[in-house]
XYZ file of C-alpha atoms in Angstrom:
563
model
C 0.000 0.000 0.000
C 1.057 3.706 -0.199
C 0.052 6.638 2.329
C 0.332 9.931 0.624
C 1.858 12.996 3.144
C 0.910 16.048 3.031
C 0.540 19.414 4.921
C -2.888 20.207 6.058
C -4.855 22.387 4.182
C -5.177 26.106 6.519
C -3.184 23.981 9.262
C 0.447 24.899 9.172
C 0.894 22.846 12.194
C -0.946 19.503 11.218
C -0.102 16.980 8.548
C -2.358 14.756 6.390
C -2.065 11.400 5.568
C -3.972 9.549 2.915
C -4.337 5.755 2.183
C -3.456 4.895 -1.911
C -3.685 2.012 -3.701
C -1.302 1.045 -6.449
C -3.556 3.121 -8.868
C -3.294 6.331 -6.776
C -6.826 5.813 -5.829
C -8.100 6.405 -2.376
C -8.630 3.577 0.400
C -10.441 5.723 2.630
C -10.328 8.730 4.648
C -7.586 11.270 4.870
C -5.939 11.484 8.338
C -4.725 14.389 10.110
C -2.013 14.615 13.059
C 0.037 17.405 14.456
C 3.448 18.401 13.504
C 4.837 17.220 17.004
C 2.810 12.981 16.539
C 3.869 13.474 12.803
C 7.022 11.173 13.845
C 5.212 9.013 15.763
C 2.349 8.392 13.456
C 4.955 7.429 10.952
C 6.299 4.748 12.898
C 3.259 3.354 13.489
C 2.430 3.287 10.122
C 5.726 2.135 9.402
C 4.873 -1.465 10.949
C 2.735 -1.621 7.879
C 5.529 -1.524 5.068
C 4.005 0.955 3.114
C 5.708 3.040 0.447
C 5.113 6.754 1.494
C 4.447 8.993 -0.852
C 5.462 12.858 -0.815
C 6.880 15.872 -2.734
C 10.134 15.916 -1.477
C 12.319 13.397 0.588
C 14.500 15.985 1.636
C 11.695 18.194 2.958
C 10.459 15.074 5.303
C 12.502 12.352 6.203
C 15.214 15.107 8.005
C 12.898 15.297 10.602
C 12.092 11.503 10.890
C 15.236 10.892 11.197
C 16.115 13.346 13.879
C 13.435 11.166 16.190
C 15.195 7.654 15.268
C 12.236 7.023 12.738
C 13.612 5.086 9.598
C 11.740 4.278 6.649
C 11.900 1.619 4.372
C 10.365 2.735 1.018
C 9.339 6.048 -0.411
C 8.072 7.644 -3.578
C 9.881 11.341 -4.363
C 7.406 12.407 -6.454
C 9.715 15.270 -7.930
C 12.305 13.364 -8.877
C 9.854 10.513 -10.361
C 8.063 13.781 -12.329
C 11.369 15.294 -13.631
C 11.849 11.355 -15.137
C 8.245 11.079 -16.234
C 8.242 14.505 -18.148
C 10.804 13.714 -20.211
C 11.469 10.446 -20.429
C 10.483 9.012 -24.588
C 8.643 6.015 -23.016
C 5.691 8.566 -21.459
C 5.892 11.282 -23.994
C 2.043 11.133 -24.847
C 0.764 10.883 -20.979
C -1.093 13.230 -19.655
C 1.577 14.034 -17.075
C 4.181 14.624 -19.940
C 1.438 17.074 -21.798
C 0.496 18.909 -19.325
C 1.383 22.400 -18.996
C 4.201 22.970 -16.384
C 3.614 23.403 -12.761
C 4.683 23.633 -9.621
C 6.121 20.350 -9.782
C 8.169 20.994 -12.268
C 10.052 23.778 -10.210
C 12.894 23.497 -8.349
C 12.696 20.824 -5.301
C 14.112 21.117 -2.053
C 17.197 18.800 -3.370
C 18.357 22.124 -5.020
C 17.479 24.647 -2.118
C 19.005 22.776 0.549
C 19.358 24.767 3.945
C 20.512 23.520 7.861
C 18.386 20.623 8.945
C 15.807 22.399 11.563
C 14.459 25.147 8.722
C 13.632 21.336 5.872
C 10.666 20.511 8.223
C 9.475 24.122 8.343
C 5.633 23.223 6.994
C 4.194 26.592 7.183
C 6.823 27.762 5.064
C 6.604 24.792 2.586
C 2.995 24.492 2.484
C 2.941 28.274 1.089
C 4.922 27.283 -1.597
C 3.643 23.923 -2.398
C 0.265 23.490 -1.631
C -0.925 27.270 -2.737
C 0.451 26.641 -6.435
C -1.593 23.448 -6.052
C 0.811 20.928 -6.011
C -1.867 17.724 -4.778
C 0.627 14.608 -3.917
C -2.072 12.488 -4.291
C -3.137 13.828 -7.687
C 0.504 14.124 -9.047
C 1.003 10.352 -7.716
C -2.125 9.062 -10.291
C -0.605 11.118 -12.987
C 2.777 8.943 -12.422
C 1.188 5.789 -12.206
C -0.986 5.984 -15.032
C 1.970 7.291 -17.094
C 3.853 4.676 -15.974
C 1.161 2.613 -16.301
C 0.468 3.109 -20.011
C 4.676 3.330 -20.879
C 5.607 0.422 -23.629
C 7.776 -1.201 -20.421
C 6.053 -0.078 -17.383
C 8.190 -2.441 -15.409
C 11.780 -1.077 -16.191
C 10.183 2.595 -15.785
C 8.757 1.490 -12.044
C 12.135 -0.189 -11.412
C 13.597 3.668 -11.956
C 11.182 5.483 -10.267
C 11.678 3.181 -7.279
C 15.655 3.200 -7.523
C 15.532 7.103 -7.697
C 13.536 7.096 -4.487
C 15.369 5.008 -2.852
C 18.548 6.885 -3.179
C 16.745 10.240 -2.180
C 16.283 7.940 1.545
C 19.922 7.053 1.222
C 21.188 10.846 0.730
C 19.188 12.093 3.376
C 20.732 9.429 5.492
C 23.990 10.040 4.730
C 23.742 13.061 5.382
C 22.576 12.296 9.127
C 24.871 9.981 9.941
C 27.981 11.674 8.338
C 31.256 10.800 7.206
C 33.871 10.062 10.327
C 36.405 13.193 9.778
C 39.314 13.631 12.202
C 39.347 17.838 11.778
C 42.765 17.489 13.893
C 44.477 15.176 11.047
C 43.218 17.303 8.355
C 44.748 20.317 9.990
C 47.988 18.242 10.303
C 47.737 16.706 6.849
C 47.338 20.628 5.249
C 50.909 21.500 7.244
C 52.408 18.963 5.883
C 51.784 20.054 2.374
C 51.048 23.851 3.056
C 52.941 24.774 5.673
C 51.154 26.418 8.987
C 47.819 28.041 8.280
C 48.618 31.756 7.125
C 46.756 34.539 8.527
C 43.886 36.088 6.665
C 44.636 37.151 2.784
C 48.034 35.479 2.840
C 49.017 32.414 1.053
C 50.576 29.123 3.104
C 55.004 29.389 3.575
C 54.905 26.563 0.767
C 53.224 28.290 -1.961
C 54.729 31.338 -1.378
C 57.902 30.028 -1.637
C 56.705 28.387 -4.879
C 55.449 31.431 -5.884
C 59.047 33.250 -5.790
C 60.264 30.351 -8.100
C 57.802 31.132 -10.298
C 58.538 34.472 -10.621
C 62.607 34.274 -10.729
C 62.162 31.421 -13.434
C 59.577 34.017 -15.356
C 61.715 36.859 -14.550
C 58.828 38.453 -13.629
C 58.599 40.293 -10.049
C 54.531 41.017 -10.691
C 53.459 36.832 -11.916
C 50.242 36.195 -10.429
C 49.354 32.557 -10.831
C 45.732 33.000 -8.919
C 44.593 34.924 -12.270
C 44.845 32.998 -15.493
C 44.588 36.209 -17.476
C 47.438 37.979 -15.550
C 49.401 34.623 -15.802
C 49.244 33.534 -19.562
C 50.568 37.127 -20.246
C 53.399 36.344 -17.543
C 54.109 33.264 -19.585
C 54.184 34.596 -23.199
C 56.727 37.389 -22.043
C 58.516 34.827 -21.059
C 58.331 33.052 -24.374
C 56.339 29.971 -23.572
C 53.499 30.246 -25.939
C 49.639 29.208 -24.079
C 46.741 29.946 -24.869
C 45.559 29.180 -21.365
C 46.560 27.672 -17.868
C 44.943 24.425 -18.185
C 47.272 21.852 -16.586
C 47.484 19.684 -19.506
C 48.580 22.685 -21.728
C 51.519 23.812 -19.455
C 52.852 20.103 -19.240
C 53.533 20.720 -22.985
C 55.910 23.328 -22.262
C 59.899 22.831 -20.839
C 60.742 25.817 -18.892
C 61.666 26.000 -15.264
C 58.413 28.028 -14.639
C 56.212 24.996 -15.668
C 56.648 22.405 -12.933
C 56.522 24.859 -9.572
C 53.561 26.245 -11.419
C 51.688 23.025 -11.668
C 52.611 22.330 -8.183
C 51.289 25.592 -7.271
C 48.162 25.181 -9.189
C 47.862 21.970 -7.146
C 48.133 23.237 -3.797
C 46.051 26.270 -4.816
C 43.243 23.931 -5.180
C 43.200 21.894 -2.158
C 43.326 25.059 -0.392
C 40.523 26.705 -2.032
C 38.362 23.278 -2.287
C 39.311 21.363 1.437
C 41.919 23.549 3.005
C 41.402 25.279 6.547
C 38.001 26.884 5.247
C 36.919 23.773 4.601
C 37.262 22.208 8.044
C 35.576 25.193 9.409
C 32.127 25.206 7.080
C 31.913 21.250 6.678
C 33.325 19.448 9.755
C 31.299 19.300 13.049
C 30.730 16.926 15.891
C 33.981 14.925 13.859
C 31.336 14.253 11.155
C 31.519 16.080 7.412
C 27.766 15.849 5.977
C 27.599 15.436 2.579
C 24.684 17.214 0.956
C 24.275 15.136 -1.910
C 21.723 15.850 -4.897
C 20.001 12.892 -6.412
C 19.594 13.408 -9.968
C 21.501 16.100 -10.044
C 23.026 15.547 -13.298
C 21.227 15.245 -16.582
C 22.323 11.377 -16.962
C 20.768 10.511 -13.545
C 24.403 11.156 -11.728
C 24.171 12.353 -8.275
C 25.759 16.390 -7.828
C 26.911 18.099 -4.412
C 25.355 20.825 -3.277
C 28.494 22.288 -1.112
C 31.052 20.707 0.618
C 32.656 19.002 -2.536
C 31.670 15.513 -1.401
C 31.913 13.818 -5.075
C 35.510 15.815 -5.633
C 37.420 14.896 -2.249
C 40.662 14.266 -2.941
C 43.463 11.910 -1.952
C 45.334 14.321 -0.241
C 42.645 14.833 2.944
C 41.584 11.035 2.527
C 43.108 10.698 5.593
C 41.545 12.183 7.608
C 38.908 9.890 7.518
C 39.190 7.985 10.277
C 36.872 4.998 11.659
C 35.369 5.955 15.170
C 36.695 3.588 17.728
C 36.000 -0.054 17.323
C 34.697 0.347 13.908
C 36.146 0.435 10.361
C 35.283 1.018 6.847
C 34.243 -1.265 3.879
C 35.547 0.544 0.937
C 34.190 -1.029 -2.241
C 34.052 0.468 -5.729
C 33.065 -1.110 -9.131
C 35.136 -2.182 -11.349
C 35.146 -1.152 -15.380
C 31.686 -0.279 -14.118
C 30.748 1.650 -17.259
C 32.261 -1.105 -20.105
C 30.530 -3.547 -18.240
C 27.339 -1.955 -18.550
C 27.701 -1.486 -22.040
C 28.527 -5.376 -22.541
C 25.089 -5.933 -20.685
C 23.013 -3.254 -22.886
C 24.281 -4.523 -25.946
C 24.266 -7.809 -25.121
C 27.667 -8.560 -26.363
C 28.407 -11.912 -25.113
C 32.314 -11.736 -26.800
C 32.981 -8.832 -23.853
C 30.786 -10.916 -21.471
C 33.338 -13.746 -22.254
C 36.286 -11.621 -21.824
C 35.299 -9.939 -18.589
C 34.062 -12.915 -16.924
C 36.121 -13.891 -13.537
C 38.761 -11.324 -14.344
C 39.564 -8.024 -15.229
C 37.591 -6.666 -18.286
C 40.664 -4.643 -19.465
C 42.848 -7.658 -18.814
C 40.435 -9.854 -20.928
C 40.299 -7.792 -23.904
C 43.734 -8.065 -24.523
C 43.518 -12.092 -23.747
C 41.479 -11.796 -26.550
C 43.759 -10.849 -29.427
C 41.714 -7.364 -29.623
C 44.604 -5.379 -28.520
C 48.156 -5.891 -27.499
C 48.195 -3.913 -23.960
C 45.832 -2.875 -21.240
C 46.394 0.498 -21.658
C 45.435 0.354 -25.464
C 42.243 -2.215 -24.348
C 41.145 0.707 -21.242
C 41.668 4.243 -23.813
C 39.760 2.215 -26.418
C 37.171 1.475 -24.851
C 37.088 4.877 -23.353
C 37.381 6.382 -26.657
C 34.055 4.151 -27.763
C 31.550 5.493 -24.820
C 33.215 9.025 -25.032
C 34.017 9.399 -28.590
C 37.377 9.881 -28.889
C 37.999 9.475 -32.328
C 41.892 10.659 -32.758
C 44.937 9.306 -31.038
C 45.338 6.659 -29.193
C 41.284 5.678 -28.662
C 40.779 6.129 -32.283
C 43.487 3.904 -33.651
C 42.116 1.255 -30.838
C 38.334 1.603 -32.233
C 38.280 -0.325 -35.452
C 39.850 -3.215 -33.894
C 37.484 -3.126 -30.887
C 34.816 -3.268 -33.412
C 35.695 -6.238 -35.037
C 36.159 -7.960 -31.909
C 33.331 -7.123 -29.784
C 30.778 -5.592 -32.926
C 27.652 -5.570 -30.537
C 29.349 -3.431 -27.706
C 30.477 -1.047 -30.590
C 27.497 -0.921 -32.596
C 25.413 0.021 -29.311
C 27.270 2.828 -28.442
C 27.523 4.314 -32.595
C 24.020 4.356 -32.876
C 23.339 6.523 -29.630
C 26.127 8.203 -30.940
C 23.773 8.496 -34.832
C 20.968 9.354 -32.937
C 22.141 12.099 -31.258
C 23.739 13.573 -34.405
C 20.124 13.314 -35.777
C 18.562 15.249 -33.653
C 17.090 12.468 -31.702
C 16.629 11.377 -28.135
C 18.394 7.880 -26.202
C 17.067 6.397 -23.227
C 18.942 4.687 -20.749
C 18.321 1.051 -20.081
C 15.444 1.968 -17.003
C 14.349 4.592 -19.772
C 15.712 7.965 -17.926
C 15.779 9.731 -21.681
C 18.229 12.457 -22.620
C 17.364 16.288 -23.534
C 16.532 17.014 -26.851
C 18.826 19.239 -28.614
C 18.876 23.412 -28.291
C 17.045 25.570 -30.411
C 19.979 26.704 -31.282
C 21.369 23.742 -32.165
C 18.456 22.782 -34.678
C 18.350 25.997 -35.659
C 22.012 25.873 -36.938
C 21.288 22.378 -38.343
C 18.817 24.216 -40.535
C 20.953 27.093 -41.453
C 23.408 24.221 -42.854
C 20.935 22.366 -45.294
C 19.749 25.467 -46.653
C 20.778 26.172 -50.265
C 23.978 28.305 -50.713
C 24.924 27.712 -47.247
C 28.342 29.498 -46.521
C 30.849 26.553 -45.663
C 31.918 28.404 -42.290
C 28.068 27.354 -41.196
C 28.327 23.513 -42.683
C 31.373 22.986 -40.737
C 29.913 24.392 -37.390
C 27.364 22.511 -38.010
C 28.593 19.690 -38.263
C 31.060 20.228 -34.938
C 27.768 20.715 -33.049
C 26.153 17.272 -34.499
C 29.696 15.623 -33.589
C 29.653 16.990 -30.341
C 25.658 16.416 -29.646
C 26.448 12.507 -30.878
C 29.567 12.304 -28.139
C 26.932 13.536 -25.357
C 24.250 10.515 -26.257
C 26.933 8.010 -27.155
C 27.836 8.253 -23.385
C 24.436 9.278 -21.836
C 23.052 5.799 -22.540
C 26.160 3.944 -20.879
C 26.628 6.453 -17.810
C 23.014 6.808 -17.436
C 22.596 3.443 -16.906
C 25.918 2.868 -15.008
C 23.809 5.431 -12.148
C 20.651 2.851 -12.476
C 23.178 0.351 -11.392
C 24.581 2.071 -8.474
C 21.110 3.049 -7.062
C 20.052 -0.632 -7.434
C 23.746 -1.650 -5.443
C 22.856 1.009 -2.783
C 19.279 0.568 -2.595
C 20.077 -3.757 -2.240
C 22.930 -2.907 0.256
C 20.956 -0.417 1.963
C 18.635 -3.377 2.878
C 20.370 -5.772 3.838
C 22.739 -3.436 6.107
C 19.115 -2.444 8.228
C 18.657 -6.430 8.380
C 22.218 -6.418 10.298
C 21.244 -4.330 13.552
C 17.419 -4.125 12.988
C 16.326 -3.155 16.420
C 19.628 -0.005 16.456
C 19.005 3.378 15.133
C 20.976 4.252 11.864
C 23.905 5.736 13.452
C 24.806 2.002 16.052
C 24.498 -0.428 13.339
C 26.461 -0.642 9.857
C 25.449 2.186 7.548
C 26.610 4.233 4.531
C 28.412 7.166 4.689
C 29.700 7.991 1.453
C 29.464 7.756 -2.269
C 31.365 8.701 -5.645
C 29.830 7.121 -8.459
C 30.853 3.666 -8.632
C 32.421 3.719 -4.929
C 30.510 3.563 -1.711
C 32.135 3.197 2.314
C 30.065 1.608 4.775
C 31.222 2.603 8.428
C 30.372 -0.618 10.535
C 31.204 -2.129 13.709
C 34.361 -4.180 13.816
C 33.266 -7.596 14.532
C 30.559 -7.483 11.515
C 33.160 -5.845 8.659
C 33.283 -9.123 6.565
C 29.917 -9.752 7.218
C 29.264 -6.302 5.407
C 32.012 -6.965 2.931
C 29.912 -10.117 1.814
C 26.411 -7.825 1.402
C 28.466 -5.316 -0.625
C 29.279 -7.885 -3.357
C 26.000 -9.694 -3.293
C 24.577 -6.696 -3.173
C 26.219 -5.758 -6.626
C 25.581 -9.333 -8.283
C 21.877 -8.352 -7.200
C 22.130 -5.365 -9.312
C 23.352 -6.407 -12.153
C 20.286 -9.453 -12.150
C 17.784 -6.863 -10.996
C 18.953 -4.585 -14.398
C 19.481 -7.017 -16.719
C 18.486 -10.147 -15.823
C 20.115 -13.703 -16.429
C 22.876 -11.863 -18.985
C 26.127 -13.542 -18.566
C 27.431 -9.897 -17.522
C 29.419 -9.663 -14.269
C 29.758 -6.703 -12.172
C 32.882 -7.527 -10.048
C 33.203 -4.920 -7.348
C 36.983 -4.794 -5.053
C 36.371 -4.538 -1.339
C 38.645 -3.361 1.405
C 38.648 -3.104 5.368
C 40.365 -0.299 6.527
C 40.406 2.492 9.616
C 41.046 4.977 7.433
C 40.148 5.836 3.762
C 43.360 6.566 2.427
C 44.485 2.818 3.204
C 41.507 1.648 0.859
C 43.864 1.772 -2.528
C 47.547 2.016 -0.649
């Protein structure tokens, strides 16, 4: 069953809660209770196993959670509506026709603020429920698009993965990532030197800063302002048009490697330096405020805090708390392997199968080196067409033809004009106007060759984006399915202790998630993480001979997880 939540119409205090059926259609009465029993009533209705339904996770489960009440299934209708409105499979529902609404504004995953103001239900309700935005009427309009899709059961499998991780962000979030602020500080002075006073750079890049300028002979260099620098380098006769690392690496001059060392320093100062410790770290927790969805392909996005970009160099600082330790586990050739299972490419099947993918390819006869077998296959979900990746291609094409073929068609599609859908059926963006429009201006009769050949740069570059939507789109599906299985089976290992005393999640990149868990149950977790994944890849794709091999660690401290 589902109960729909809601605030309480003219009751900024009270909260409604209505009994659904599968359909969307009522089972009775709606229910009201106050703000302060809205915890409590949960619970109770918890017992139940229902799959709540509600605008935005991130606007209710905060609060939940704050009172030790977990939940085990949820609907987020906003996220499920951004995937409905777009997605091919539901282009001619009446959700997808409508004309847009509150719903499709921005959701509380995208105006995050401190944890006591996300419950705030006056506030809410007078944006939500005044522009009319009825949970229980939006949650029809999703099932019966779902419900009249060509493959209702892949699009239910999304919806339900997507909500799932909105729980698992939010919970993240509240428990928080172990952070020793006293190791980070030490860890910065080891690189930086001492933390500088206000306005004045750490003794290490200052003294980098003086190499730079005796090697440019230049008393005024500035490397914390591109412009100011690239002019600093062509006095000095080393010819950039920009300070992009790769760029400078081209260059010998003794300017160019304290530069780049500078430029490296520079950014762990800016992005987890002293600043850092003092916004994000708290309690000996950093809280990752993660966005589900957040990218076009399904991808998750931080909102602050940097949590998908922390570097190696602070990894350290994440420490176990006593008498615990981390399972670090990440995926391996996630993406190629998901491409073998779209395709259905049994010839990569066969080559990744109990070993590495990379590894099997060149086993194979494809290719003579790993290297050549990984920037291949890179090359063929990413387009790279020149170098390296495009001298691998043809012979990855003769070798695996179904894995290849896949990924040129997206790639033919795109260049058309046309949309891709992922394997759940999350469906890409159609092109700009301006794009078509310039597609236009190219067919027309007499068209200056300037415009043909822009043109056709913007078709090649629209084709790269849907040759790799498809694969990384679906790679996310996967990891939600992985944390959405491991998430279970984790609550199975402590059921009766809150979140925070039993083995949990704290973290996630991508293909790479850390568990923080008690001691004496770490290979007991390690075990869930890789069924967990084989689940995955069954619930996705079903008996395909496809194997999603993930690497597992124990550790006390992240930085140990790939020593």
């Amino acid at each position: 069953m589902h109960i729909a939540v809601s605030a309480a119409p003219g009751a900024d205090d009270a909260v409604t809660f209505t009994d659904l059926d599968e359909a969307g259609r009522l089972l009775g009465q709606p229910q009201a209770v106050s703000r302060d029993d809205f915890p409590e009533a949960v619970a109770e209705r918890e017992k139940r196993s229902p799959r709540w339904v509600w605008d935005d996770t991130r606007r209710w489960y905060p609060a939940l959670l704050a009172a030790e009440v977990e939940i085990e299934r949820c609907v987020d209708l906003r996220l499920c509506h951004t995937i409905l409105r777009n997605a091919a499979a539901t282009a001619e529902s009446e959700l997808a026709l409508s004309a847009p609404s509150s719903w499709d504004a921005p959701s509380a995953w995208a105006e995050h603020g401190e944890t006591d103001t996300l419950f705030d239900l006056g506030v809410q309700r007078g944006r939500d429920d005044a522009a009319g935005a009825d949970p229980v009427e939006e949650f029809r309009l999703q099932r019966a698009a779902v419900a009249g899709s060509l493959d209702p059961n892949r699009l239910s499998l999304l919806l339900a993965a997507e909500s799932a991780g909105s729980l698992i962000a939010i919970e993240m979030q509240f428990a928080g990532l172990p952070w020793d602020a006293s190791r980070h500080n030490d860890l910065l002075v080891e690189l930086l030197g001492e933390r500088p006073p206000l306005g004045q750079r750490p003794a290490r890049m200052h003294e980098l800063l003086l190499e730079i300028r005796a090697a440019l002979d230049d008393p005024s260099a500035n490397p914390d302002s591109p412009v100011e620098l690239v002019k600093s380098l062509r006095r000095a006769g080393i010819d950039v048009s920009s300070t992009n690392r790769w760029e400078l690496a081209r260059h010998e001059h003794p300017a160019i490697e304290p530069l780049l060392s500078y430029k490296k320093l520079s950014r762990l100062l800016t992005a987890n330096g002293w600043n850092w410790i003092d916004a994000w770290v708290e309690g000996g927790r950093f809280r990752p405020v993660y966005v589900p969805g957040g990218v076009v392909t399904g991808r998750w996005a931080a909102d602050g805090g940097g949590a998908l970009q922390l570097p190696h160099q602070v990894r350290g600082a994440v420490i176990a708390d006593p008498g615990w330790m981390f399972v670090v586990a990440d995926a391996a050739q996630l993406e190629p392997r998901i491409l073998t299972a779209m395709s259905g490419d049994r010839a990569m099947a066969a080559a990744g199968r109990d070993r590495d993918l990379y590894d099997g390819i060149v086993a194979s006869g494809a290719v003579d080196t790993r290297a050549h077998a990984k920037v291949g296959m890179l090359g063929a979900m990413y387009g790279g067409t020149t170098g390296e990746s495009g001298r691998m291609l043809p012979r990855l094409a003769r070798a695996y033809p179904d894995a290849i073929r896949f990924v040129e068609e997206a790639a033919r599609l795109g260049e058309s004009g046309a949309v891709v859908s992922t394997h759940l059926g999350r469906t890409s963006p159609n092109p700009s106007s301006e794009w078509l429009e310039l597609q236009d201006d190219s067919r027309q009769e007499g068209a200056a060759e300037a415009v043909r050949a822009r043109a056709k740069t913007a078709r090649r570059s629209w084709g790269r984006f849907t040759r790799n939507f498809v694969v990384q789109g679906t790679a996310a599906e996967w990891a939600l399915a992985w944390m959405a299985g491991l998430r279970r089976r984790l609550a199975l290992l402590g059921p009766e202790l809150p979140l925070r005393e039993r083995p949990h999640l704290v973290f996630f990149l991508h293909d790479e998630i850390v568990v923080h868990t008690p001691v004496e149950l770490a290979d007991t977790v390690a075990a869930e993480v890789r069924t967990a994944a084989d689940d995955a890849g069954r619930i996705l794709f079903g008996a395909l001979p496809v194997q999603f091999p993930v690497s597992v660690a124990i550790v006390d401290s992240y930085d140990k997880a790939k020593a």
